[in-house]
RNA sequence: GGCCCCAUCGUCUAGAGGCCUAGGACAGCGGAUUUUCAGUCCGCGAACUGGGGUUCGAAUCCCCAUGGGGUCACCA
């Protein structure tokens, strides 16, 4: 039990990185880093024949974005490579040959249709399905004959149905199974490619994986895998079956297949709303690869890696009874398997947003500017290379916006600070209430417009004083005009402090916009 | 259905027999600040699935029930 810690995450190249899978990867990464061990990325592509760059790109990108580096795997290589299952055929073949030679596996010549019929028959009789070992009755000569004829066959691992198998799991404790009802799993297809349950064991042995940390949904697979370890004469790794990530507010596994349903999930709503309003502005749209179940969504929409990492780490793991906000290095230092809970953990968008707010608040202004600029460039509100002037303006805007920017793409919702005066859009409802139905407001606005035109200083504090003096001289209250003023210069009923808005926009734009509104209501 | 796993506030969790009239965080609600929104501050409501045991004592241990979930491929 004292071998070096080596953990792995073995994604299938699907073209996207699932948030639940990312959490599993994170736990593997954390354990390796906590122990000063090695974290490996292995690509489980035994069943894949698509474009590898396209399929793997988003996955590696997610790891890079979150800063989860891998010590061995694609692009970085390593002493145990290759790290693509599709390139490790020799290993699987050798293992199969060994099992075959020792009588621990057999060639099954039953055609797929027959196997299927067996299964359906069992089902019809409400009997538990067990594969029928017809091929086991074949003599050596018959087998040789069939092979000579080129008859297709799969290779099955021969389960000892009198045995039982047990593991000690770091989160589940002791778990055991009786093998009596266990079908002999196919370990190699008729085309010679290995199946997951087999390949993963062969790989984990060869890669000297010390801890297999994976989601609970793999617990059932573990029985046959453990049997294969034994048959191959290998020591079992340590297992830790962590709870799976559930859909918000449910105990059902978060699944890419249910993305459509999640739209109606009240707790998921916020994220989908964010996706629906912001993605299109960025020239993107919700898709199978880009939605709140996928890591790329959070990157595109402008979440901070710290927030995602913090939220993911807290899904099924805790440090103590009060610590919530934790930077990665703290988590690495304190992450242990014994503090992983057993019950499934529902992904909580609200909590994620809260982590995001916390970590954004920690970032220096300069960095927040840097993170917002790309979005503004994407929508064309500032130049491809931001001028110092533009940068300064965005910086002042961010100061005024303060905590209102939750995710960095939120900045594209503040078009009023960038569009031409005559392109400003107005909140109709507020306009009706605050301007059209309020003669006082219009009158005051007209009067204050002249004050703004002639006042010397156009900085927030002075404008504040100016307006207060003005309303006092008119025998009015600030509330009588301020909403109309806000509508006039920003078109919106809410936003940063009024005087910050005025200063930010500057005299010309303010006057121009007030005139435009006044003309509009007359 | 077989096998396996799980069960504390709405959610994420703390809790490893007395520290629990069950703690924290998020969300919710109320109040304060304020020109709006966001924020901030203060406060409130909110949970041990049920039943049997074991024990002086159980959220914590055991059993049963109930409920929820996962998995049963020539997918990973």
XYZ file of C-alpha atoms (C1' of nucleotides) in Angstrom:
598
model
C 0.000 0.000 0.000
C 2.975 2.234 -0.057
C 3.415 2.502 -3.766
C 3.629 5.945 -5.292
C 0.314 7.660 -5.791
C -0.733 7.710 -9.417
C -4.256 8.710 -10.369
C -5.816 9.053 -13.757
C -8.779 10.503 -15.526
C -9.722 8.671 -18.674
C -12.084 10.666 -20.840
C -13.633 9.360 -23.966
C -13.063 11.851 -26.784
C -16.574 13.122 -27.224
C -16.031 16.733 -28.131
C -17.099 18.222 -24.827
C -16.226 18.174 -21.160
C -19.099 17.426 -18.805
C -19.156 19.322 -15.520
C -19.665 16.091 -13.605
C -16.720 14.476 -15.326
C -14.686 17.546 -14.524
C -15.497 17.066 -10.854
C -14.255 13.479 -11.029
C -11.121 14.649 -12.781
C -10.626 17.306 -10.135
C -10.809 14.794 -7.300
C -8.227 12.631 -9.025
C -6.028 15.632 -9.624
C -6.440 16.823 -6.033
C -5.526 13.486 -4.576
C -2.436 13.206 -6.754
C -1.333 16.723 -5.925
C -2.125 16.331 -2.248
C 0.059 13.256 -2.122
C 2.790 14.652 -4.307
C 1.886 11.945 -6.797
C 1.261 11.805 -10.510
C -1.886 12.737 -12.385
C -2.396 11.052 -15.714
C -4.709 11.724 -18.609
C -5.475 8.673 -20.663
C -7.762 8.750 -23.655
C -10.330 5.983 -23.786
C -10.941 5.899 -27.495
C -11.439 2.205 -28.155
C -14.801 2.850 -29.681
C -14.060 6.079 -31.445
C -13.331 6.726 -35.053
C -13.964 10.421 -35.315
C -11.596 13.324 -35.705
C -9.388 13.226 -32.642
C -8.448 16.908 -32.591
C -12.045 17.944 -32.706
C -13.090 15.446 -30.073
C -10.246 15.899 -27.655
C -9.646 19.628 -28.040
C -12.462 20.850 -25.796
C -11.513 18.365 -23.116
C -7.887 19.403 -22.911
C -8.983 22.998 -23.135
C -11.177 22.584 -20.059
C -8.266 21.190 -18.080
C -6.021 24.030 -19.170
C -8.607 26.665 -18.443
C -9.056 25.390 -14.907
C -5.342 24.973 -14.466
C -5.453 21.233 -13.870
C -2.214 20.135 -15.440
C -1.427 16.518 -16.180
C 1.944 14.886 -15.709
C 1.498 12.184 -18.292
C -0.841 11.982 -21.246
C -1.611 13.655 -24.549
C 0.904 16.273 -25.636
C 3.158 15.754 -22.647
C 3.891 12.069 -23.108
C 5.361 10.032 -20.283
C 7.144 6.776 -19.538
C 4.060 4.610 -19.665
C 2.693 5.697 -23.022
C 1.134 5.730 -25.445
C -1.785 7.308 -23.642
C -4.430 6.557 -26.216
C -6.167 3.236 -25.854
C -6.416 2.979 -29.597
C -2.625 2.731 -29.664
C -2.274 0.176 -26.931
C -3.640 -2.796 -28.840
C -0.590 -4.948 -28.141
C -1.117 -4.680 -24.421
C -4.707 -5.826 -24.615
C -3.851 -8.624 -26.998
C -1.105 -9.864 -24.717
C -3.436 -9.820 -21.739
C -6.137 -11.650 -23.661
C -3.659 -14.264 -24.827
C -2.569 -14.801 -21.278
C -6.119 -15.261 -20.031
C -6.926 -17.552 -22.950
C -3.834 -19.645 -22.307
C -4.750 -20.004 -18.665
C -8.344 -20.886 -19.400
C -9.596 -17.719 -17.768
C -11.205 -16.499 -20.953
C -12.769 -18.195 -23.929
C -13.735 -17.619 -27.494
C -17.462 -17.323 -27.864
C -18.719 -18.147 -31.336
C -22.380 -17.460 -30.617
C -23.620 -14.929 -33.139
C -24.930 -11.648 -31.730
C -28.479 -12.528 -32.673
C -28.356 -15.683 -30.599
C -26.994 -13.817 -27.592
C -29.671 -11.261 -28.002
C -32.319 -13.954 -28.127
C -30.924 -15.488 -24.953
C -31.182 -12.159 -23.230
C -34.706 -11.538 -24.396
C -35.763 -15.009 -23.334
C -34.388 -14.407 -19.863
C -36.183 -11.137 -19.719
C -39.450 -12.652 -20.866
C -39.202 -15.282 -18.160
C -38.234 -12.632 -15.614
C -35.064 -14.554 -15.112
C -31.746 -12.915 -14.514
C -29.722 -13.092 -17.712
C -26.618 -15.212 -17.758
C -24.819 -15.863 -20.992
C -25.120 -19.435 -22.206
C -21.659 -20.958 -22.398
C -22.258 -22.976 -25.566
C -18.804 -22.370 -26.958
C -17.277 -23.828 -23.844
C -18.592 -27.198 -24.943
C -16.710 -27.019 -28.201
C -13.723 -29.346 -28.503
C -10.318 -27.942 -29.369
C -10.705 -29.383 -32.828
C -14.071 -27.756 -33.328
C -12.707 -24.416 -32.222
C -9.764 -24.754 -34.586
C -12.131 -25.662 -37.347
C -14.368 -22.694 -36.767
C -11.395 -20.395 -36.697
C -10.063 -21.878 -39.905
C -13.396 -21.112 -41.503
C -13.027 -17.583 -40.323
C -16.034 -17.753 -38.038
C -16.317 -14.550 -36.008
C -16.111 -14.734 -32.253
C -15.821 -12.509 -29.228
C -13.687 -13.249 -26.222
C -15.379 -13.519 -22.887
C -13.805 -13.458 -19.496
C -14.743 -16.661 -17.706
C -16.313 -15.809 -14.386
C -15.957 -18.327 -11.600
C -19.578 -18.501 -10.586
C -18.761 -20.063 -7.262
C -16.607 -17.173 -6.205
C -17.353 -13.899 -4.534
C -15.360 -10.739 -4.800
C -14.901 -7.891 -2.349
C -13.232 -4.530 -2.312
C -12.596 -1.996 0.375
C -13.584 1.353 -1.001
C -12.308 4.594 0.442
C -15.724 6.105 0.495
C -18.081 3.122 0.448
C -16.243 0.855 2.826
C -16.502 -2.885 2.231
C -18.542 -3.883 -0.782
C -18.891 -7.411 -2.048
C -20.631 -9.387 -4.731
C -21.488 -12.999 -5.330
C -20.377 -14.085 -8.774
C -23.116 -16.638 -9.265
C -25.309 -14.257 -11.188
C -22.587 -12.543 -13.117
C -22.526 -12.972 -16.907
C -19.146 -13.565 -18.512
C -18.266 -10.140 -19.838
C -17.078 -9.725 -23.391
C -13.571 -8.370 -23.174
C -12.738 -8.297 -26.829
C -14.972 -7.587 -29.767
C -15.049 -9.717 -32.866
C -12.973 -7.038 -34.565
C -10.240 -7.477 -31.999
C -10.775 -4.250 -30.093
C -10.993 -4.429 -26.313
C -13.976 -3.375 -24.222
C -13.898 -0.796 -21.519
C -14.036 -3.065 -18.482
C -11.069 -4.963 -19.764
C -9.006 -2.214 -21.324
C -9.309 -0.033 -18.290
C -7.960 -2.774 -16.051
C -5.082 -3.637 -18.372
C -4.241 0.047 -18.606
C -4.533 0.762 -14.929
C -2.210 -2.136 -14.196
C 0.346 -1.075 -16.764
C 0.135 2.580 -15.778
C 0.577 1.514 -12.174
C -2.472 3.452 -11.098
C -2.550 3.379 -7.317
C -5.965 4.958 -6.763
C -8.958 4.543 -8.984
C -11.155 7.507 -8.128
C -14.316 7.599 -10.184
C -18.003 8.246 -9.922
C -20.279 5.882 -8.066
C -21.967 4.798 -11.256
C -18.897 2.649 -11.861
C -19.298 0.738 -8.640
C -21.199 -2.078 -10.307
C -18.442 -2.436 -12.904
C -15.909 -2.836 -10.190
C -16.868 -6.429 -9.476
C -15.852 -7.708 -12.874
C -12.858 -5.428 -13.005
C -11.616 -6.734 -9.700
C -12.012 -10.270 -11.037
C -9.925 -9.334 -14.048
C -7.211 -7.836 -11.860
C -7.047 -11.120 -9.999
C -7.013 -13.196 -13.150
C -4.180 -11.098 -14.483
C -2.282 -11.634 -11.264
C -2.247 -7.955 -10.418
C -2.679 -6.240 -7.114
C -5.937 -4.347 -6.753
C -5.643 -0.574 -6.732
C -7.243 1.486 -4.013
C -10.774 2.367 -4.999
C -12.741 5.471 -4.151
C -16.211 5.671 -5.665
C -17.252 9.233 -5.165
C -20.912 10.239 -5.302
C -22.058 11.339 -8.716
C -23.116 14.887 -9.416
C -26.884 15.154 -9.575
C -29.043 17.595 -11.492
C -29.944 20.656 -9.389
C -32.505 19.875 -6.761
C -32.670 16.194 -7.663
C -30.873 12.990 -6.852
C -30.640 11.957 -10.479
C -27.327 11.897 -12.225
C -26.556 15.083 -14.104
C -26.686 13.993 -17.698
C -25.930 15.572 -21.016
C -28.958 13.811 -22.394
C -31.319 15.759 -20.158
C -30.142 19.237 -21.028
C -33.498 19.932 -22.613
C -35.306 19.077 -19.401
C -32.989 21.214 -17.301
C -34.363 24.340 -18.920
C -37.472 23.904 -16.828
C -35.520 23.166 -13.678
C -36.106 26.189 -11.418
C -32.635 26.033 -9.976
C -30.998 25.657 -13.350
C -33.079 28.469 -14.806
C -30.662 31.268 -13.992
C -27.867 29.615 -15.888
C -30.003 28.934 -18.926
C -31.299 32.492 -18.843
C -27.735 33.673 -18.797
C -26.959 31.401 -21.703
C -29.986 32.505 -23.676
C -29.421 36.213 -23.275
C -25.661 36.420 -23.438
C -24.542 33.673 -25.787
C -26.375 35.115 -28.808
C -24.813 38.501 -28.170
C -21.459 36.796 -28.442
C -22.438 35.101 -31.660
C -22.894 31.759 -29.937
C -25.866 29.644 -29.038
C -26.802 26.877 -26.683
C -25.863 23.531 -28.181
C -24.959 20.001 -27.177
C -21.413 21.113 -26.582
C -22.196 24.515 -25.124
C -24.694 24.599 -22.283
C -24.675 24.756 -18.494
C -23.799 21.076 -18.228
C -20.527 21.643 -20.039
C -17.375 23.261 -18.769
C -16.905 25.292 -21.921
C -20.082 27.218 -21.159
C -18.589 28.582 -17.978
C -15.442 29.601 -19.746
C -17.307 31.289 -22.588
C -19.660 33.155 -20.304
C -16.845 34.465 -18.177
C -16.697 32.506 -14.961
C -13.482 32.411 -13.011
C -11.663 29.053 -12.772
C -11.411 29.609 -9.012
C -15.194 29.719 -8.740
C -15.759 26.555 -10.749
C -13.028 24.730 -8.893
C -14.332 25.854 -5.530
C -17.871 24.820 -6.384
C -16.811 21.472 -7.808
C -14.602 20.684 -4.855
C -17.477 21.306 -2.473
C -19.677 18.838 -4.316
C -19.253 15.824 -2.105
C -16.308 17.078 -0.149
C -15.914 19.559 2.674
C -13.036 20.833 4.723
C -14.847 21.443 7.996
C -18.097 22.854 9.329
C -17.597 26.423 8.151
C -15.002 26.937 5.466
C -16.629 27.558 2.092
C -14.392 29.810 0.051
C -11.212 27.992 -0.684
C -8.452 28.684 -3.157
C -7.023 25.710 -5.025
C -3.781 25.495 -3.085
C -5.719 25.317 0.146
C -7.889 22.539 -1.251
C -4.848 20.633 -2.473
C -3.290 20.876 0.926
C -6.383 19.664 2.733
C -8.046 17.281 0.321
C -8.466 13.781 1.671
C -10.608 10.892 0.509
C -12.024 10.229 3.956
C -13.849 13.545 3.858
C -15.766 12.636 0.735
C -19.455 12.054 1.430
C -21.417 9.073 0.211
C -24.686 10.576 -0.952
C -25.045 12.067 -4.409
C -24.542 15.807 -4.503
C -26.852 18.072 -6.442
C -25.115 20.650 -8.565
C -26.183 24.035 -7.191
C -26.121 26.940 -9.644
C -26.933 29.451 -6.906
C -23.984 28.373 -4.877
C -21.762 28.430 -7.931
C -22.858 31.991 -8.613
C -22.110 32.860 -5.005
C -18.601 31.440 -5.323
C -18.187 33.383 -8.516
C -19.184 36.636 -6.805
C -16.770 35.924 -4.026
C -13.822 35.239 -6.288
C -14.533 38.072 -8.694
C -14.462 40.439 -5.737
C -10.975 39.167 -4.967
C -9.606 40.019 -8.385
C -7.840 43.336 -8.842
C -9.489 45.953 -11.020
C -6.825 45.631 -13.704
C -7.572 41.981 -14.137
C -11.303 42.526 -14.243
C -10.745 45.026 -17.027
C -8.612 42.525 -18.899
C -11.290 39.896 -18.604
C -14.058 42.180 -19.805
C -12.248 43.667 -22.776
C -12.451 40.557 -24.971
C -16.229 40.542 -24.664
C -16.467 44.196 -25.625
C -14.235 43.554 -28.575
C -16.323 40.617 -29.616
C -19.469 42.709 -29.807
C -17.530 45.454 -31.553
C -17.979 48.181 -28.968
C -14.280 48.789 -28.679
C -11.441 48.270 -31.125
C -9.617 45.025 -31.776
C -6.718 46.382 -29.819
C -8.086 48.516 -27.043
C -6.663 52.016 -26.974
C -5.510 53.472 -23.691
C -8.513 55.712 -23.787
C -10.912 52.801 -24.231
C -9.189 50.871 -21.513
C -9.441 53.783 -19.166
C -13.092 54.201 -19.957
C -13.844 50.539 -19.321
C -11.920 50.743 -16.100
C -14.000 53.674 -14.902
C -17.132 51.869 -15.975
C -16.160 48.818 -13.965
C -15.541 50.917 -10.921
C -19.014 52.372 -11.284
C -20.550 48.978 -11.967
C -18.842 47.491 -8.918
C -20.471 44.196 -7.871
C -22.954 44.304 -10.681
C -20.647 42.298 -12.921
C -21.077 38.689 -11.825
C -19.670 36.900 -14.813
C -17.452 38.882 -17.140
C -19.744 38.638 -20.133
C -22.296 40.587 -18.101
C -20.476 43.618 -19.436
C -22.178 43.222 -22.799
C -25.492 43.935 -21.103
C -24.375 47.513 -20.532
C -24.708 48.738 -24.079
C -25.822 52.195 -22.899
C -22.243 53.091 -22.134
C -21.072 52.268 -25.622
C -23.746 52.891 -28.219
C -24.393 56.141 -30.037
C -26.910 58.444 -28.360
C -29.562 57.925 -30.991
C -29.133 54.174 -30.798
C -30.019 54.044 -27.139
C -32.922 51.766 -26.340
C -35.377 52.560 -23.586
C -37.141 50.465 -21.018
C -40.661 51.221 -22.165
C -42.387 50.399 -18.930
C -40.151 52.640 -16.871
C -40.331 55.350 -19.488
C -44.099 55.378 -19.274
C -44.137 55.604 -15.507
C -41.186 57.881 -14.869
C -41.385 60.217 -17.813
C -44.565 60.123 -19.862
C -46.837 60.107 -16.844
C -44.812 62.574 -14.863
C -45.034 66.172 -16.006
C -43.030 67.254 -12.997
C -40.172 65.030 -14.013
C -40.155 66.370 -17.541
C -40.206 69.949 -16.385
C -37.434 69.351 -13.907
C -35.433 67.469 -16.473
C -35.676 70.350 -18.877
C -34.467 72.708 -16.198
C -31.651 70.506 -15.036
C -30.518 70.038 -18.604
C -29.551 73.699 -18.687
C -27.731 73.365 -15.402
C -25.707 70.502 -16.821
C -24.939 72.510 -19.904
C -23.413 75.364 -17.990
C -21.917 73.826 -14.872
C -18.152 73.908 -14.766
C -17.258 70.637 -13.168
C -18.622 67.403 -14.534
C -17.485 65.051 -11.808
C -19.845 62.929 -9.751
C -19.532 64.718 -6.412
C -20.136 68.128 -7.954
C -23.003 66.891 -10.071
C -24.500 65.435 -6.939
C -24.348 68.828 -5.250
C -25.637 70.505 -8.392
C -28.723 68.386 -8.586
C -29.477 68.766 -4.903
C -29.240 72.516 -5.183
C -31.377 72.493 -8.255
C -34.249 70.453 -6.857
C -34.182 72.504 -3.697
C -34.477 75.693 -5.679
C -37.470 74.197 -7.454
C -39.078 73.119 -4.238
C -38.896 69.520 -5.393
C -37.395 66.318 -4.134
C -34.601 64.384 -5.708
C -36.918 61.470 -6.331
C -39.017 63.678 -8.589
C -36.379 63.861 -11.250
C -33.734 61.274 -10.748
C -35.590 58.384 -12.344
C -36.393 60.403 -15.427
C -32.807 61.560 -15.580
C -31.564 58.007 -15.399
C -33.936 56.950 -18.151
C -32.812 59.860 -20.262
C -29.109 59.131 -20.108
C -29.093 55.337 -19.872
C -32.493 54.220 -21.082
C -32.710 51.902 -18.098
C -34.439 52.086 -14.736
C -31.503 50.698 -12.784
C -27.760 50.865 -12.769
C -24.784 52.431 -11.039
C -25.053 55.586 -8.989
C -26.700 58.343 -10.999
C -23.827 60.767 -10.754
C -21.290 58.138 -11.693
C -23.318 57.537 -14.818
C -23.363 61.220 -15.700
C -19.649 61.642 -15.168
C -18.842 58.494 -17.069
C -20.931 59.476 -20.066
C -19.672 63.047 -20.057
C -21.413 66.273 -20.697
C -21.970 66.003 -24.430
C -23.551 62.616 -24.367
C -25.710 63.480 -21.361
C -27.059 66.654 -22.911
C -27.605 64.983 -26.215
C -29.474 62.100 -24.641
C -31.640 64.356 -22.518
C -32.545 66.339 -25.614
C -33.383 63.175 -27.492
C -35.700 62.003 -24.737
C -37.325 65.391 -24.334
C -37.996 65.472 -28.059
C -39.354 61.969 -27.893
C -41.960 62.752 -25.247
C -43.097 66.067 -26.687
C -36.933 -7.162 -12.009
C -31.538 -8.957 -10.221
C -27.292 -6.884 -7.993
C -25.224 -2.660 -5.560
C -25.277 2.211 -3.254
C -27.527 6.081 -0.467
C -30.865 8.744 3.374
C -29.413 15.759 8.499
C -32.751 22.583 6.848
C -35.263 24.029 -0.205
C -29.679 23.072 -1.667
C -24.313 21.953 -0.379
C -22.732 20.231 4.132
C -20.766 19.831 9.877
C -21.784 15.949 13.034
C -17.607 9.556 13.887
C -22.841 7.920 21.705
C -23.323 12.780 25.943
C -20.098 19.321 23.526
C -26.875 19.048 19.526
C -32.696 23.182 22.818
C -28.288 19.942 15.651
C -23.476 24.323 13.525
C -22.009 26.906 8.792
C -22.787 28.411 3.722
C -26.107 29.296 -0.500
C -31.083 30.299 -1.516
C -35.707 32.472 0.810
C -38.051 36.137 3.965
C -37.934 40.807 7.064
C -35.422 45.321 8.484
C -31.446 49.147 7.971
C -28.400 52.052 4.353
C -29.793 54.356 -0.650
C -32.053 58.066 -6.356
C -32.648 52.716 -8.765
C -30.343 48.018 -9.147
C -26.239 45.342 -7.209
C -23.828 45.300 -2.650
C -23.207 45.804 2.592
C -25.032 45.306 7.780
C -28.610 43.182 11.205
C -32.358 39.666 11.999
C -36.017 35.482 10.973
C -37.954 30.897 9.349
C -35.993 26.134 7.975
C -33.668 19.380 8.883
C -31.869 14.289 11.857
C -37.555 9.348 6.563
C -40.381 5.752 9.859
C -40.395 1.680 13.312
C -37.929 -1.529 16.394
C -33.697 -2.566 19.214
C -28.493 -1.778 21.954
C -27.290 1.915 25.848
C -27.896 5.522 31.815
C -27.954 8.270 27.091
C -28.502 7.883 19.726
C -28.618 12.314 14.221
C -24.542 9.177 15.476
C -24.272 1.647 16.482
C -27.586 -2.836 14.777
C -32.145 -4.751 12.316
C -36.483 -4.028 9.439
C -39.540 -0.948 6.553
C -40.063 3.084 3.303
C -38.082 6.275 -0.083
C -34.412 7.774 -3.606
C -30.538 6.451 -6.950
C -26.900 3.663 -9.837
C -26.002 -0.476 -12.901
C -27.240 -4.621 -15.694
C -24.067 -3.777 -24.247
C -19.505 -6.684 -29.243
C -20.726 2.151 -24.858
C -17.262 4.539 -21.871
